[in-house]
Amino acid sequence: MDFKTSRSRWTAQKAEEAADQLLLYAVTLAELSRSMGLPARLHFATITKAKIPVVQLLPVETDPGRVEVLTEIIAQVWQAIGTGNFYPTPMNCSTCPFRSRCPAMSRK
Ligand code: SF4
């Protein structure tokens, strides 16, 4: 279960869109789950940051195909980092916590 705070209620679609990290958590839990004979079910638990908070429990389906795609993306990003392949991206760089140490920023 991944706990989140939010300004507003989540929809099932929002939970589906935000599920990448949760799906990767499930991969790390899979062996433990199998060895203990306990099923692993994925959920987001959200609470709204309102005067009267709303708590939601939203299920997320496991998806081996999506995990495979995520794993490939992570491998490519890791390889790019290892080779020092950084490209500034205006949308992300302005709020990036690694900006002061980023090779792409020193080339500007
Ligand atoms: S500043 Fe951050 S987001 Fe931009 S290229 Fe560097 S590491 Fe990536």
Coordinates of N, CA and C and ligand atoms in Angstrom, one line a residue:
M1 N 0.8 -1.2 0.0 CA 0.0 0.0 0.0 C 0.9 1.2 0.0
D2 N 0.6 2.1 -0.9 CA 1.3 3.4 -1.0 C 0.4 4.5 -0.5
F3 N 0.8 5.2 0.5 CA 0.1 6.3 1.1 C 0.4 7.6 0.4
K4 N -0.7 8.3 0.1 CA -0.5 9.6 -0.6 C -1.4 10.6 0.0
T5 N -0.9 11.9 0.0 CA -1.8 13.0 0.3 C -2.1 13.7 -1.0
S6 N -3.2 14.3 -1.0 CA -3.7 15.0 -2.3 C -4.6 16.2 -2.0
R7 N -4.6 17.1 -2.9 CA -5.5 18.3 -2.8 C -6.9 17.8 -3.0
S8 N -7.1 16.8 -3.9 CA -8.5 16.4 -4.2 C -8.5 14.9 -4.3
R9 N -9.8 14.4 -4.4 CA -9.9 13.0 -4.4 C -9.3 12.4 -5.7
W10 N -8.8 11.2 -5.6 CA -8.3 10.5 -6.7 C -9.4 9.7 -7.4
T11 N -9.2 9.5 -8.7 CA -10.1 8.7 -9.5 C -9.4 7.3 -9.7
A12 N -10.1 6.3 -10.2 CA -9.5 5.1 -10.5 C -8.4 5.3 -11.7
Q13 N -8.7 6.2 -12.6 CA -7.8 6.5 -13.7 C -6.5 7.1 -13.1
K14 N -6.6 8.1 -12.2 CA -5.5 8.7 -11.6 C -4.6 7.6 -10.9
A15 N -5.2 6.7 -10.2 CA -4.5 5.6 -9.5 C -3.7 4.8 -10.6
E16 N -4.4 4.5 -11.7 CA -3.8 3.7 -12.7 C -2.6 4.4 -13.3
E17 N -2.8 5.7 -13.5 CA -1.7 6.5 -14.1 C -0.5 6.7 -13.2
A18 N -0.7 6.7 -11.9 CA 0.3 6.9 -10.9 C 1.0 5.6 -10.4
A19 N 0.6 4.5 -11.0 CA 0.9 3.1 -10.5 C 2.4 2.6 -10.8
D20 N 3.1 3.3 -11.6 CA 4.5 2.8 -11.9 C 5.3 2.4 -10.7
Q21 N 5.4 3.3 -9.8 CA 6.3 3.1 -8.6 C 5.7 1.9 -7.8
L22 N 4.4 1.9 -7.6 CA 3.8 0.9 -6.8 C 4.0 -0.5 -7.5
L23 N 3.9 -0.6 -8.8 CA 4.2 -1.8 -9.5 C 5.6 -2.3 -9.3
L24 N 6.5 -1.4 -9.2 CA 7.9 -1.8 -8.9 C 8.1 -2.2 -7.5
Y25 N 7.4 -1.6 -6.6 CA 7.4 -2.1 -5.2 C 6.9 -3.5 -5.1
A26 N 5.9 -3.8 -5.9 CA 5.3 -5.2 -5.9 C 6.3 -6.2 -6.4
V27 N 7.2 -5.8 -7.3 CA 8.2 -6.8 -7.8 C 9.2 -7.1 -6.7
T28 N 9.5 -6.1 -5.9 CA 10.5 -6.4 -4.8 C 9.8 -7.2 -3.7
L29 N 8.5 -7.1 -3.6 CA 7.7 -7.9 -2.6 C 7.4 -9.3 -3.1
A30 N 7.4 -9.5 -4.4 CA 6.9 -10.8 -4.9 C 7.5 -12.0 -4.3
E31 N 8.8 -12.0 -4.1 CA 9.5 -13.2 -3.6 C 9.1 -13.5 -2.1
L32 N 9.0 -12.4 -1.4 CA 8.6 -12.5 0.0 C 7.2 -13.0 0.1
S33 N 6.3 -12.5 -0.7 CA 4.9 -12.9 -0.8 C 4.8 -14.3 -1.1
R34 N 5.6 -14.8 -2.1 CA 5.5 -16.2 -2.5 C 6.0 -17.1 -1.3
S35 N 7.2 -16.7 -0.7 CA 7.8 -17.6 0.3 C 6.9 -17.7 1.6
M36 N 6.1 -16.6 1.8 CA 5.3 -16.7 3.0 C 3.9 -17.1 2.7
G37 N 3.6 -17.4 1.4 CA 2.3 -17.8 1.0 C 1.2 -16.7 1.2
L38 N 1.6 -15.5 1.1 CA 0.7 -14.4 1.3 C 0.4 -13.7 0.0
P39 N -0.8 -13.4 -0.4 CA -1.0 -12.7 -1.6 C -0.6 -11.3 -1.5
A40 N -0.1 -10.7 -2.5 CA 0.3 -9.3 -2.6 C -0.8 -8.6 -3.4
R41 N -1.5 -7.7 -2.8 CA -2.5 -6.9 -3.5 C -2.1 -5.4 -3.4
L42 N -2.1 -4.7 -4.5 CA -1.6 -3.3 -4.5 C -2.8 -2.3 -4.3
H43 N -2.5 -1.3 -3.5 CA -3.5 -0.3 -3.3 C -2.8 1.1 -3.1
F44 N -3.5 2.1 -3.5 CA -3.1 3.5 -3.0 C -4.1 3.8 -1.9
A45 N -3.6 4.3 -0.8 CA -4.4 4.9 0.2 C -4.2 6.4 0.2
T46 N -5.2 7.1 -0.2 CA -5.1 8.6 -0.3 C -5.9 9.3 0.8
I47 N -5.4 10.4 1.2 CA -6.1 11.3 2.1 C -6.0 12.7 1.6
T48 N -7.2 13.4 1.5 CA -7.2 14.7 0.9 C -6.8 15.7 2.0
K49 N -6.1 16.8 1.5 CA -5.6 17.8 2.5 C -6.7 18.9 2.6
A50 N -7.8 18.5 3.2 CA -9.0 19.4 3.3 C -9.4 19.5 4.8
K51 N -10.2 20.5 5.0 CA -10.7 20.7 6.4 C -11.3 19.4 6.9
I52 N -12.1 18.8 6.1 CA -12.7 17.5 6.4 C -12.1 16.5 5.4
P53 N -11.0 15.8 5.8 CA -10.3 14.9 4.8 C -11.1 13.7 4.4
V54 N -10.9 13.3 3.1 CA -11.5 12.1 2.6 C -10.4 11.1 2.4
V55 N -10.7 9.9 2.9 CA -9.7 8.8 2.8 C -10.3 7.8 1.8
Q56 N -9.4 7.4 0.8 CA -9.8 6.5 -0.2 C -8.8 5.3 -0.2
L57 N -9.3 4.2 -0.6 CA -8.5 3.0 -0.8 C -8.8 2.5 -2.3
L58 N -7.7 2.7 -3.1 CA -7.9 2.4 -4.6 C -7.0 1.3 -5.0
P59 N -7.6 0.2 -5.5 CA -6.8 -1.0 -5.9 C -6.1 -0.7 -7.2
V60 N -5.0 -1.3 -7.4 CA -4.2 -1.3 -8.6 C -3.9 -2.7 -9.0
E61 N -4.2 -3.0 -10.3 CA -3.9 -4.4 -10.8 C -2.4 -4.5 -11.1
T62 N -1.9 -5.7 -10.8 CA -0.5 -6.0 -11.2 C -0.5 -6.1 -12.8
D63 N 0.6 -5.8 -13.4 CA 0.7 -5.8 -14.8 C 2.1 -6.1 -15.2
P64 N 2.4 -7.4 -15.5 CA 3.8 -7.8 -15.8 C 4.3 -7.1 -17.1
G65 N 3.4 -6.8 -18.0 CA 3.9 -6.1 -19.3 C 4.3 -4.7 -19.0
R66 N 3.6 -4.1 -18.1 CA 4.0 -2.7 -17.7 C 5.3 -2.7 -16.9
V67 N 5.4 -3.7 -16.1 CA 6.7 -3.8 -15.3 C 7.9 -4.0 -16.2
E68 N 7.6 -4.8 -17.3 CA 8.7 -5.1 -18.2 C 9.1 -3.8 -19.0
V69 N 8.1 -3.0 -19.4 CA 8.4 -1.7 -20.0 C 9.1 -0.8 -19.1
L70 N 8.7 -0.7 -17.8 CA 9.3 0.2 -16.8 C 10.8 -0.2 -16.6
T71 N 11.0 -1.5 -16.5 CA 12.4 -2.1 -16.3 C 13.3 -1.7 -17.4
E72 N 12.8 -1.7 -18.7 CA 13.6 -1.3 -19.8 C 13.9 0.2 -19.8
I73 N 12.9 1.0 -19.4 CA 13.1 2.4 -19.3 C 14.2 2.7 -18.3
I74 N 14.1 2.1 -17.1 CA 15.0 2.4 -16.0 C 16.4 1.9 -16.5
A75 N 16.5 0.8 -17.2 CA 17.8 0.3 -17.6 C 18.4 1.4 -18.6
Q76 N 17.6 1.9 -19.5 CA 18.1 2.9 -20.4 C 18.5 4.2 -19.7
V77 N 17.7 4.6 -18.8 CA 18.1 5.8 -18.0 C 19.4 5.6 -17.2
W78 N 19.5 4.5 -16.6 CA 20.7 4.1 -15.8 C 22.0 4.1 -16.7
Q79 N 21.8 3.6 -17.9 CA 22.9 3.5 -18.9 C 23.3 5.0 -19.3
A80 N 22.3 5.8 -19.5 CA 22.5 7.2 -19.9 C 23.3 7.9 -18.8
I81 N 22.9 7.7 -17.6 CA 23.5 8.4 -16.4 C 25.0 7.9 -16.4
G82 N 25.2 6.6 -16.5 CA 26.5 6.0 -16.5 C 27.5 6.6 -17.5
T83 N 26.9 6.9 -18.7 CA 27.8 7.5 -19.8 C 27.8 9.0 -19.7
G84 N 27.2 9.6 -18.8 CA 27.2 11.1 -18.6 C 26.3 11.8 -19.7
N85 N 25.3 11.1 -20.1 CA 24.4 11.6 -21.2 C 23.3 12.3 -20.6
F86 N 23.5 13.6 -20.4 CA 22.4 14.5 -19.8 C 22.0 15.5 -20.8
Y87 N 20.7 15.7 -21.0 CA 20.1 16.7 -21.9 C 19.2 17.6 -21.0
P88 N 19.4 18.9 -21.1 CA 18.5 19.8 -20.4 C 17.1 19.6 -20.9
T89 N 16.1 19.6 -20.1 CA 14.7 19.5 -20.5 C 14.0 20.6 -19.7
P90 N 13.6 21.7 -20.4 CA 13.1 22.9 -19.7 C 12.0 22.6 -18.7
M91 N 11.1 21.6 -19.0 CA 10.0 21.3 -18.1 C 10.5 20.7 -16.8
N92 N 11.5 19.9 -16.8 CA 12.0 19.2 -15.6 C 13.1 20.0 -14.9
C93 N 14.0 20.6 -15.7 CA 15.2 21.1 -15.1 C 15.0 22.3 -14.1
S94 N 13.9 23.0 -14.4 CA 13.7 24.2 -13.5 C 13.4 23.8 -12.1
T95 N 12.9 22.6 -11.8 CA 12.6 22.2 -10.5 C 13.4 21.0 -10.0
C96 N 14.4 20.7 -10.8 CA 15.2 19.5 -10.5 C 16.1 19.7 -9.2
P97 N 16.1 18.8 -8.3 CA 16.9 18.9 -7.1 C 18.4 18.7 -7.4
F98 N 18.8 18.1 -8.6 CA 20.2 17.9 -8.9 C 20.8 18.9 -9.8
R99 N 20.0 20.0 -10.0 CA 20.4 21.0 -11.0 C 21.8 21.5 -10.7
S100 N 22.2 21.8 -9.5 CA 23.5 22.4 -9.2 C 24.7 21.4 -9.5
R101 N 24.4 20.1 -9.6 CA 25.4 19.2 -9.9 C 25.3 18.5 -11.3
C102 N 24.4 19.0 -12.1 CA 24.1 18.4 -13.3 C 25.1 18.8 -14.4
P103 N 25.7 17.9 -15.1 CA 26.6 18.3 -16.2 C 25.9 19.1 -17.3
A104 N 24.6 18.8 -17.6 CA 23.9 19.6 -18.6 C 23.8 21.1 -18.2
M105 N 23.7 21.4 -17.0 CA 23.6 22.7 -16.5 C 25.0 23.5 -16.6
S106 N 26.1 22.8 -16.4 CA 27.4 23.4 -16.5 C 27.8 23.7 -18.0
R107 N 27.1 23.0 -18.9 CA 27.4 23.3 -20.4 C 26.7 24.5 -20.9
K108 N 25.7 25.0 -20.1 CA 24.9 26.1 -20.6 C 25.7 27.4 -20.6
Ligands
SF4_1 S1 18.9 19.5 -14.3 FE1 18.0 17.6 -13.6 S2 16.3 17.2 -15.1 FE2 17.7 18.7 -16.0 S3 19.1 17.4 -17.2 FE3 20.0 17.7 -15.2 S4 19.5 16.0 -14.0 FE4 18.1 16.0 -15.7

